mmCIF file of C-alpha atoms and ligand atoms in Angstrom:
data_model
loop_
_atom_site.group_PDB
_atom_site.id
_atom_site.type_symbol
_atom_site.label_atom_id
_atom_site.label_comp_id
_atom_site.label_asym_id
_atom_site.label_seq_id
_atom_site.Cartn_x
_atom_site.Cartn_y
_atom_site.Cartn_z
ATOM 1 C CA MET A 16 132.109 143.854 123.579
ATOM 2 C CA VAL A 17 134.800 144.232 125.400
ATOM 3 C CA GLU A 18 138.153 145.409 123.574
ATOM 4 C CA LEU A 19 140.894 143.783 125.123
ATOM 5 C CA LYS A 20 142.908 146.807 124.662
ATOM 6 C CA GLN A 21 140.473 148.309 127.730
ATOM 7 C CA VAL A 22 141.656 145.751 129.733
ATOM 8 C CA ALA A 23 145.509 146.193 129.593
ATOM 9 C CA GLU A 24 144.720 150.382 128.769
ATOM 10 C CA ASN A 25 143.398 149.998 132.782
ATOM 11 C CA VAL A 26 146.011 148.004 133.830
ATOM 12 C CA ILE A 27 148.917 150.260 132.726
ATOM 13 C CA GLN A 28 146.865 153.215 134.483
ATOM 14 C CA GLY A 29 145.954 150.739 137.618
ATOM 15 C CA LYS A 30 142.385 151.292 137.767
ATOM 16 C CA ALA A 31 141.446 147.692 139.679
ATOM 17 C CA PRO A 32 137.683 148.087 140.044
ATOM 18 C CA GLN A 33 137.630 148.599 136.267
ATOM 19 C CA VAL A 34 140.195 146.074 135.401
ATOM 20 C CA LYS A 35 137.638 143.253 137.366
ATOM 21 C CA GLU A 36 134.583 144.853 135.637
ATOM 22 C CA PHE A 37 136.233 144.499 132.399
ATOM 23 C CA VAL A 38 137.634 141.089 132.356
ATOM 24 C CA GLN A 39 134.307 139.581 134.108
ATOM 25 C CA LYS A 40 132.390 141.230 131.121
ATOM 26 C CA ALA A 41 134.696 139.113 129.081
ATOM 27 C CA VAL A 42 134.454 136.020 130.765
ATOM 28 C CA ASP A 43 130.385 136.251 129.912
ATOM 29 C CA GLU A 44 130.593 137.317 127.096
ATOM 30 C CA GLY A 45 132.605 133.926 126.395
ATOM 31 C CA GLN A 46 135.361 135.184 125.006
ATOM 32 C CA ASP A 47 138.064 133.065 125.141
ATOM 33 C CA VAL A 48 140.017 132.900 128.491
ATOM 34 C CA SER A 49 143.896 133.000 127.657
ATOM 35 C CA GLU A 50 143.465 135.692 125.072
ATOM 36 C CA ILE A 51 141.627 137.591 128.105
ATOM 37 C CA LEU A 52 145.090 137.200 129.935
ATOM 38 C CA ASN A 53 147.760 137.092 126.902
ATOM 39 C CA ALA A 54 146.486 140.581 125.400
ATOM 40 C CA GLY A 55 144.826 141.680 128.281
ATOM 41 C CA LEU A 56 146.396 141.468 131.636
ATOM 42 C CA LEU A 57 149.893 140.187 130.429
ATOM 43 C CA ALA A 58 149.855 142.668 127.399
ATOM 44 C CA GLY A 59 149.195 145.866 130.181
ATOM 45 C CA MET A 60 151.936 144.668 132.325
ATOM 46 C CA ASN A 61 154.089 144.089 129.738
ATOM 47 C CA VAL A 62 153.930 148.233 128.870
ATOM 48 C CA VAL A 63 153.662 148.640 132.480
ATOM 49 C CA GLY A 64 157.832 146.512 132.611
ATOM 50 C CA LYS A 65 158.357 148.749 129.573
ATOM 51 C CA LYS A 66 157.839 152.058 131.529
ATOM 52 C CA PHE A 67 159.582 151.316 134.482
ATOM 53 C CA LYS A 68 162.811 149.655 132.465
ATOM 54 C CA ALA A 69 162.607 153.518 130.427
ATOM 55 C CA ASN A 70 162.340 154.949 134.092
ATOM 56 C CA GLU A 71 158.980 156.311 132.677
ATOM 57 C CA PHE A 72 157.159 154.756 135.798
ATOM 58 C CA TYR A 73 158.607 153.922 139.498
ATOM 59 C CA VAL A 74 157.892 151.298 141.867
ATOM 60 C CA PRO A 75 154.884 153.185 143.561
ATOM 61 C CA GLU A 76 152.907 152.895 139.532
ATOM 62 C CA VAL A 77 154.034 149.536 138.841
ATOM 63 C CA LEU A 78 152.684 147.841 142.420
ATOM 64 C CA ILE A 79 149.099 149.830 142.205
ATOM 65 C CA ALA A 80 149.504 148.226 138.436
ATOM 66 C CA ALA A 81 150.354 145.226 139.725
ATOM 67 C CA ARG A 82 147.152 145.355 142.018
ATOM 68 C CA ALA A 83 145.051 145.650 139.310
ATOM 69 C CA MET A 84 146.363 142.745 137.081
ATOM 70 C CA LYS A 85 145.836 140.637 140.289
ATOM 71 C CA GLN A 86 142.149 142.032 140.322
ATOM 72 C CA GLY A 87 141.174 140.385 137.030
ATOM 73 C CA MET A 88 143.813 137.160 137.530
ATOM 74 C CA SER A 89 141.591 136.469 140.504
ATOM 75 C CA ILE A 90 139.143 135.811 138.232
ATOM 76 C CA LEU A 91 140.657 134.261 135.367
ATOM 77 C CA LYS A 92 142.763 131.739 137.617
ATOM 78 C CA PRO A 93 140.127 129.735 138.592
ATOM 79 C CA ILE A 94 138.211 129.017 135.254
ATOM 80 C CA LEU A 95 142.384 128.854 133.992
ATOM 81 C CA ALA A 96 142.981 125.913 136.494
ATOM 82 C CA GLU A 97 139.793 124.225 135.711
ATOM 83 C CA LYS A 98 140.436 124.235 131.612
ATOM 84 C CA GLY A 99 144.019 123.086 132.791
ATOM 85 C CA ILE A 100 145.180 125.741 131.315
ATOM 86 C CA LYS A 101 149.198 126.123 132.609
ATOM 87 C CA GLY A 102 151.050 129.516 133.294
ATOM 88 C CA THR A 103 154.349 130.124 131.613
ATOM 89 C CA GLY A 104 155.784 128.118 134.854
ATOM 90 C CA THR A 105 156.657 128.493 138.501
ATOM 91 C CA VAL A 106 159.293 130.864 139.805
ATOM 92 C CA VAL A 107 160.410 130.199 143.936
ATOM 93 C CA ILE A 108 161.336 133.295 144.886
ATOM 94 C CA GLY A 109 162.747 134.493 148.309
ATOM 95 C CA THR A 110 165.338 136.982 150.072
ATOM 96 C CA VAL A 111 168.234 134.835 150.875
ATOM 97 C CA LYS A 112 169.609 133.674 154.475
ATOM 98 C CA GLY A 113 170.589 137.057 156.891
ATOM 99 C CA ASP A 114 168.551 139.062 154.704
ATOM 100 C CA LEU A 115 165.593 140.999 155.508
ATOM 101 C CA HIS A 116 164.904 143.179 152.982
ATOM 102 C CA ASP A 117 161.551 141.952 150.827
ATOM 103 C CA ILE A 118 160.634 145.392 148.918
ATOM 104 C CA GLY A 119 163.095 144.852 145.811
ATOM 105 C CA LYS A 120 161.976 140.962 145.406
ATOM 106 C CA ASN A 121 158.166 141.617 145.960
ATOM 107 C CA LEU A 122 158.427 143.926 142.959
ATOM 108 C CA VAL A 123 160.198 141.059 140.870
ATOM 109 C CA GLY A 124 157.709 138.681 142.038
ATOM 110 C CA MET A 125 154.823 140.969 140.684
ATOM 111 C CA MET A 126 156.289 141.485 137.228
ATOM 112 C CA LEU A 127 156.738 138.196 136.840
ATOM 113 C CA GLU A 128 153.425 137.407 137.497
ATOM 114 C CA GLY A 129 152.517 139.864 135.074
ATOM 115 C CA ALA A 130 154.694 138.065 132.455
ATOM 116 C CA GLY A 131 152.275 134.408 133.432
ATOM 117 C CA PHE A 132 154.963 133.129 135.731
ATOM 118 C CA ASP A 133 153.122 131.203 138.891
ATOM 119 C CA VAL A 134 155.184 132.542 141.756
ATOM 120 C CA VAL A 135 155.462 131.580 144.973
ATOM 121 C CA ASP A 136 156.948 133.824 147.521
ATOM 122 C CA VAL A 137 159.288 131.880 150.331
ATOM 123 C CA GLY A 138 159.714 135.475 151.798
ATOM 124 C CA VAL A 139 163.020 136.926 153.672
ATOM 125 C CA ASP A 140 165.999 135.191 155.948
ATOM 126 C CA VAL A 141 165.389 131.958 153.483
ATOM 127 C CA SER A 142 167.565 128.806 153.812
ATOM 128 C CA PRO A 143 168.405 126.714 150.847
ATOM 129 C CA GLU A 144 166.976 123.712 152.549
ATOM 130 C CA LYS A 145 164.011 125.698 152.011
ATOM 131 C CA TYR A 146 164.060 126.377 148.637
ATOM 132 C CA ILE A 147 164.993 123.299 147.788
ATOM 133 C CA GLU A 148 161.890 121.814 150.064
ATOM 134 C CA VAL A 149 159.196 124.387 148.016
ATOM 135 C CA ALA A 150 160.847 123.979 144.615
ATOM 136 C CA LYS A 151 160.497 120.407 144.520
ATOM 137 C CA GLU A 152 156.985 120.570 146.381
ATOM 138 C CA LYS A 153 155.802 122.857 143.538
ATOM 139 C CA GLY A 154 157.786 121.447 140.383
ATOM 140 C CA ALA A 155 159.556 124.801 140.199
ATOM 141 C CA LYS A 156 161.542 125.572 136.613
ATOM 142 C CA ILE A 157 163.083 128.245 138.224
ATOM 143 C CA VAL A 158 164.662 129.277 141.688
ATOM 144 C CA GLY A 159 164.978 133.010 142.269
ATOM 145 C CA LEU A 160 167.161 134.732 145.105
ATOM 146 C CA SER A 161 167.250 138.148 146.094
ATOM 147 C CA ALA A 162 170.027 139.909 148.176
ATOM 148 C CA LEU A 163 170.595 143.191 148.965
ATOM 149 C CA LEU A 164 173.425 143.132 152.086
ATOM 150 C CA THR A 165 177.210 142.517 150.460
ATOM 151 C CA THR A 166 177.176 140.506 154.028
ATOM 152 C CA THR A 167 174.445 137.983 152.234
ATOM 153 C CA MET A 168 175.340 137.655 148.772
ATOM 154 C CA PRO A 169 177.619 134.646 149.770
ATOM 155 C CA ALA A 170 174.867 133.118 150.916
ATOM 156 C CA MET A 171 173.414 132.415 147.356
ATOM 157 C CA LYS A 172 176.099 130.593 146.532
ATOM 158 C CA ASP A 173 175.406 128.461 149.203
ATOM 159 C CA VAL A 174 171.496 127.826 147.740
ATOM 160 C CA ILE A 175 173.534 127.242 144.330
ATOM 161 C CA GLU A 176 175.671 124.721 145.553
ATOM 162 C CA ALA A 177 172.706 122.779 147.261
ATOM 163 C CA ILE A 178 170.883 122.715 144.775
ATOM 164 C CA GLY A 179 173.486 121.276 142.541
ATOM 165 C CA ALA A 180 173.703 117.995 145.311
ATOM 166 C CA THR A 181 170.080 117.316 144.972
ATOM 167 C CA GLU A 182 168.188 116.226 141.859
ATOM 168 C CA LEU A 183 167.298 118.891 140.792
ATOM 169 C CA LYS A 184 170.586 119.863 139.227
ATOM 170 C CA GLY A 185 170.022 120.693 135.772
ATOM 171 C CA LYS A 186 166.268 121.056 135.958
ATOM 172 C CA VAL A 187 166.221 123.847 138.041
ATOM 173 C CA LYS A 188 167.959 127.626 137.128
ATOM 174 C CA VAL A 189 168.651 129.873 139.549
ATOM 175 C CA MET A 190 168.166 133.831 138.683
ATOM 176 C CA ILE A 191 169.336 136.408 141.102
ATOM 177 C CA GLY A 192 169.412 139.891 141.549
ATOM 178 C CA GLY A 193 169.616 142.853 144.224
ATOM 179 C CA ALA A 194 171.196 146.078 144.296
ATOM 180 C CA PRO A 195 174.837 145.018 145.441
ATOM 181 C CA ILE A 196 174.603 142.175 143.014
ATOM 182 C CA THR A 197 176.785 142.250 139.938
ATOM 183 C CA GLU A 198 176.074 140.301 135.959
ATOM 184 C CA SER A 199 179.792 139.242 137.101
ATOM 185 C CA TYR A 200 179.243 137.980 140.309
ATOM 186 C CA ALA A 201 176.396 135.967 139.042
ATOM 187 C CA GLU A 202 178.738 134.187 137.047
ATOM 188 C CA GLU A 203 181.625 133.681 139.793
ATOM 189 C CA ILE A 204 179.369 131.982 141.173
ATOM 190 C CA GLY A 205 177.141 129.665 138.551
ATOM 191 C CA ALA A 206 173.706 131.684 138.514
ATOM 192 C CA ASP A 207 172.014 130.573 135.657
ATOM 193 C CA GLY A 208 170.352 133.933 135.043
ATOM 194 C CA TYR A 209 171.123 137.868 136.318
ATOM 195 C CA ALA A 210 169.357 140.793 136.232
ATOM 196 C CA SER A 211 169.057 144.451 137.189
ATOM 197 C CA ASP A 212 165.780 145.390 138.101
ATOM 198 C CA ALA A 213 162.107 143.669 138.523
ATOM 199 C CA ALA A 214 160.981 144.662 134.730
ATOM 200 C CA SER A 215 164.424 143.246 133.434
ATOM 201 C CA ALA A 216 163.547 139.938 136.075
ATOM 202 C CA ALA A 217 160.559 139.233 133.873
ATOM 203 C CA ASP A 218 162.778 138.841 130.857
ATOM 204 C CA GLU A 219 165.465 137.024 131.811
ATOM 205 C CA ALA A 220 163.244 134.543 133.275
ATOM 206 C CA LYS A 221 161.286 134.315 129.944
ATOM 207 C CA LYS A 222 164.600 133.781 128.309
ATOM 208 C CA LEU A 223 165.405 131.164 131.001
ATOM 209 C CA MET A 224 162.511 128.879 129.912
ATOM 210 C CA GLY A 225 163.202 129.564 125.869
ATOM 211 C CA ILE A 226 160.179 132.070 125.509
ATOM 212 C CA GLU A 227 161.533 135.569 123.991
HETATM 213 CO CO1 LIG B 317 168.848 148.338 154.789
HETATM 214 N N1 LIG B 317 170.226 148.211 153.672
HETATM 215 N N2 LIG B 317 169.587 147.250 156.091
HETATM 216 N N3 LIG B 317 166.997 147.902 155.781
HETATM 217 N N4 LIG B 317 168.273 149.133 153.881
HETATM 218 C C1 LIG B 317 170.422 148.801 152.431
HETATM 219 C C2 LIG B 317 170.497 147.624 151.141
HETATM 220 C C3 LIG B 317 172.012 149.670 152.604
HETATM 221 C C4 LIG B 317 172.442 149.959 151.276
HETATM 222 C C5 LIG B 317 171.560 150.748 153.143
HETATM 223 C C6 LIG B 317 172.652 151.975 153.280
HETATM 224 O O1 LIG B 317 173.618 151.638 154.447
HETATM 225 N N5 LIG B 317 173.143 152.858 152.805
HETATM 226 C C7 LIG B 317 172.848 149.036 153.188
HETATM 227 C C8 LIG B 317 173.625 147.810 152.717
HETATM 228 C C9 LIG B 317 174.699 148.039 152.942
HETATM 229 C C10 LIG B 317 175.284 146.922 151.537
HETATM 230 O O2 LIG B 317 175.662 146.035 152.241
HETATM 231 N N6 LIG B 317 176.142 146.902 150.933
HETATM 232 C C11 LIG B 317 172.062 148.571 154.216
HETATM 233 C C12 LIG B 317 171.900 147.991 155.737
HETATM 234 C C13 LIG B 317 173.532 148.056 156.081
HETATM 235 C C14 LIG B 317 170.654 147.629 156.678
HETATM 236 C C15 LIG B 317 171.005 146.582 158.194
HETATM 237 C C16 LIG B 317 172.762 145.822 158.245
HETATM 238 C C17 LIG B 317 171.328 148.135 159.206
HETATM 239 C C18 LIG B 317 171.391 148.081 160.288
HETATM 240 O O3 LIG B 317 170.350 147.303 160.675
HETATM 241 N N7 LIG B 317 172.608 148.676 160.766
HETATM 242 C C19 LIG B 317 169.905 145.755 157.946
HETATM 243 C C20 LIG B 317 169.839 144.691 157.626
HETATM 244 C C21 LIG B 317 168.420 144.036 158.139
HETATM 245 C C22 LIG B 317 169.066 142.658 157.177
HETATM 246 O O4 LIG B 317 168.386 142.517 156.185
HETATM 247 N N8 LIG B 317 169.527 141.180 158.667
HETATM 248 C C23 LIG B 317 169.047 146.539 157.471
HETATM 249 C C24 LIG B 317 167.600 146.900 157.776
HETATM 250 C C25 LIG B 317 166.470 147.472 156.655
HETATM 251 C C26 LIG B 317 165.220 147.954 156.817
HETATM 252 C C27 LIG B 317 164.605 146.673 157.452
HETATM 253 C C28 LIG B 317 165.124 149.157 157.664
HETATM 254 C C29 LIG B 317 164.728 147.805 156.102
HETATM 255 C C30 LIG B 317 163.994 147.044 154.570
HETATM 256 C C31 LIG B 317 162.215 146.753 154.570
HETATM 257 C C32 LIG B 317 162.406 145.876 153.627
HETATM 258 O O5 LIG B 317 162.580 145.451 152.498
HETATM 259 N N9 LIG B 317 160.888 145.281 154.153
HETATM 260 C C33 LIG B 317 165.660 148.534 154.911
HETATM 261 C C34 LIG B 317 166.008 149.230 153.501
HETATM 262 C C35 LIG B 317 164.185 149.713 153.457
HETATM 263 C C36 LIG B 317 167.072 149.755 153.083
HETATM 264 C C37 LIG B 317 167.047 150.573 151.359
HETATM 265 C C38 LIG B 317 167.128 151.995 152.590
HETATM 266 C C39 LIG B 317 165.952 150.451 150.591
HETATM 267 C C40 LIG B 317 166.382 149.370 149.987
HETATM 268 C C41 LIG B 317 165.044 149.041 148.909
HETATM 269 O O6 LIG B 317 163.999 148.013 149.659
HETATM 270 N N10 LIG B 317 165.033 149.591 147.945
HETATM 271 C C42 LIG B 317 168.072 150.420 151.085
HETATM 272 C C43 LIG B 317 169.547 151.721 150.588
HETATM 273 C C44 LIG B 317 168.927 151.982 149.315
HETATM 274 O O7 LIG B 317 168.602 150.962 148.525
HETATM 275 N N11 LIG B 317 168.818 153.036 149.090
HETATM 276 C C45 LIG B 317 169.180 149.683 152.440
HETATM 277 C C46 LIG B 317 163.973 149.815 146.665
HETATM 278 C C47 LIG B 317 163.787 147.988 146.296
HETATM 279 C C48 LIG B 317 162.859 148.630 145.062
HETATM 280 O O8 LIG B 317 165.166 147.940 145.489
HETATM 281 O O9 LIG B 317 165.546 146.533 146.861
HETATM 282 O O10 LIG B 317 166.944 146.922 145.080
HETATM 283 P P1 LIG B 317 166.396 147.031 145.632
HETATM 284 O O11 LIG B 317 165.401 145.940 144.431
HETATM 285 C C49 LIG B 317 165.907 146.143 143.030
HETATM 286 C C50 LIG B 317 166.978 145.294 142.162
HETATM 287 O O12 LIG B 317 167.757 145.563 143.131
HETATM 288 C C51 LIG B 317 166.869 144.116 141.757
HETATM 289 O O13 LIG B 317 164.852 144.767 141.310
HETATM 290 C C52 LIG B 317 164.405 145.141 142.085
HETATM 291 C C53 LIG B 317 163.224 146.232 141.728
HETATM 292 O O14 LIG B 317 164.039 146.962 140.149
HETATM 293 N N12 LIG B 317 166.264 143.175 142.052
HETATM 294 C C54 LIG B 317 166.361 141.900 141.662
HETATM 295 C C55 LIG B 317 165.801 143.151 143.843
HETATM 296 N N13 LIG B 317 166.013 141.101 143.692
HETATM 297 C C56 LIG B 317 166.094 140.782 142.815
HETATM 298 C C57 LIG B 317 166.115 139.394 142.367
HETATM 299 C C58 LIG B 317 165.723 139.337 140.993
HETATM 300 C C59 LIG B 317 166.895 140.033 140.243
HETATM 301 C C60 LIG B 317 165.883 141.457 140.267
HETATM 302 O O15 LIG B 317 166.046 137.709 140.849
HETATM 303 C C61 LIG B 317 165.262 136.934 141.936
#
């Protein structure tokens, strides 16, 4: 019988083939799919997030661990969908209009996936209309905005205002982040949440969903 701790440990170590193998074995043994997800893949990514926050892990380790988690998810996703088991919620994430930086945004997306969210990445240079269109289409609970340039920070306010003028107002939370962004800027423009790094972004998204 596969111990789910083994799945978590291999995620932390970024061993994608082993993660895939153990997840497949656990499924074949008839272990509960939600349990494989929670006690295996997500538990592993949780540790990765903590290590990243504590500067014990750097960007490459997080990327490798996320890739391993994705391998395991590729087996679980169709089964979860078939059983109608929903994830934590959908997050639409993108880099705002005029800004092409996407490394941090991609990392945040991976950590959100690692926390059980369904992540829809709308890319870079994203207009307010695009965020709104995709958030409506996917029934998003959170819209995540990334900006790396001081000149594109005001584009975040444009998105928040545009969302506020639609039926998404009050239904969708907006979370922002990026190197020049601060908590006080988030408050100033009326964002619901702010995170300084990818691991904190996963924690903040859970908080916005009422999950501690
Ligand atoms: Co650009 N760039 N760049 N750049 N670039 C910076 C940001 C800059 C600080 C460099 C500098 O001058 N020292 C500077 C901005 C200055 C400013 O406005 N304050 C700058 C500039 C000026 C520019 C150009 C204007 C240069 C030019 O053409 N004259 C130009 C702009 C293009 C555009 O966007 N329109 C430009 C272009 C580029 C490249 C294309 C060459 C490349 C981007 C490649 C890519 O992303 N695919 C690039 C890069 C790589 C950088 C640096 C070197 C690295 C950014 C990065 O990826 N960091 C950067 C200097 C630096 O930071 N040392 C710089 C690693 C990443 C993991 O961190 O993105 O901060 P970060 O993400 C973190 C957190 O911020 C947070 O979590 C992440 C992970 O922990 N976070 C969130 C991010 N998004 C979040 C969202 C959240 C929550 C947290 O919630 C939704």
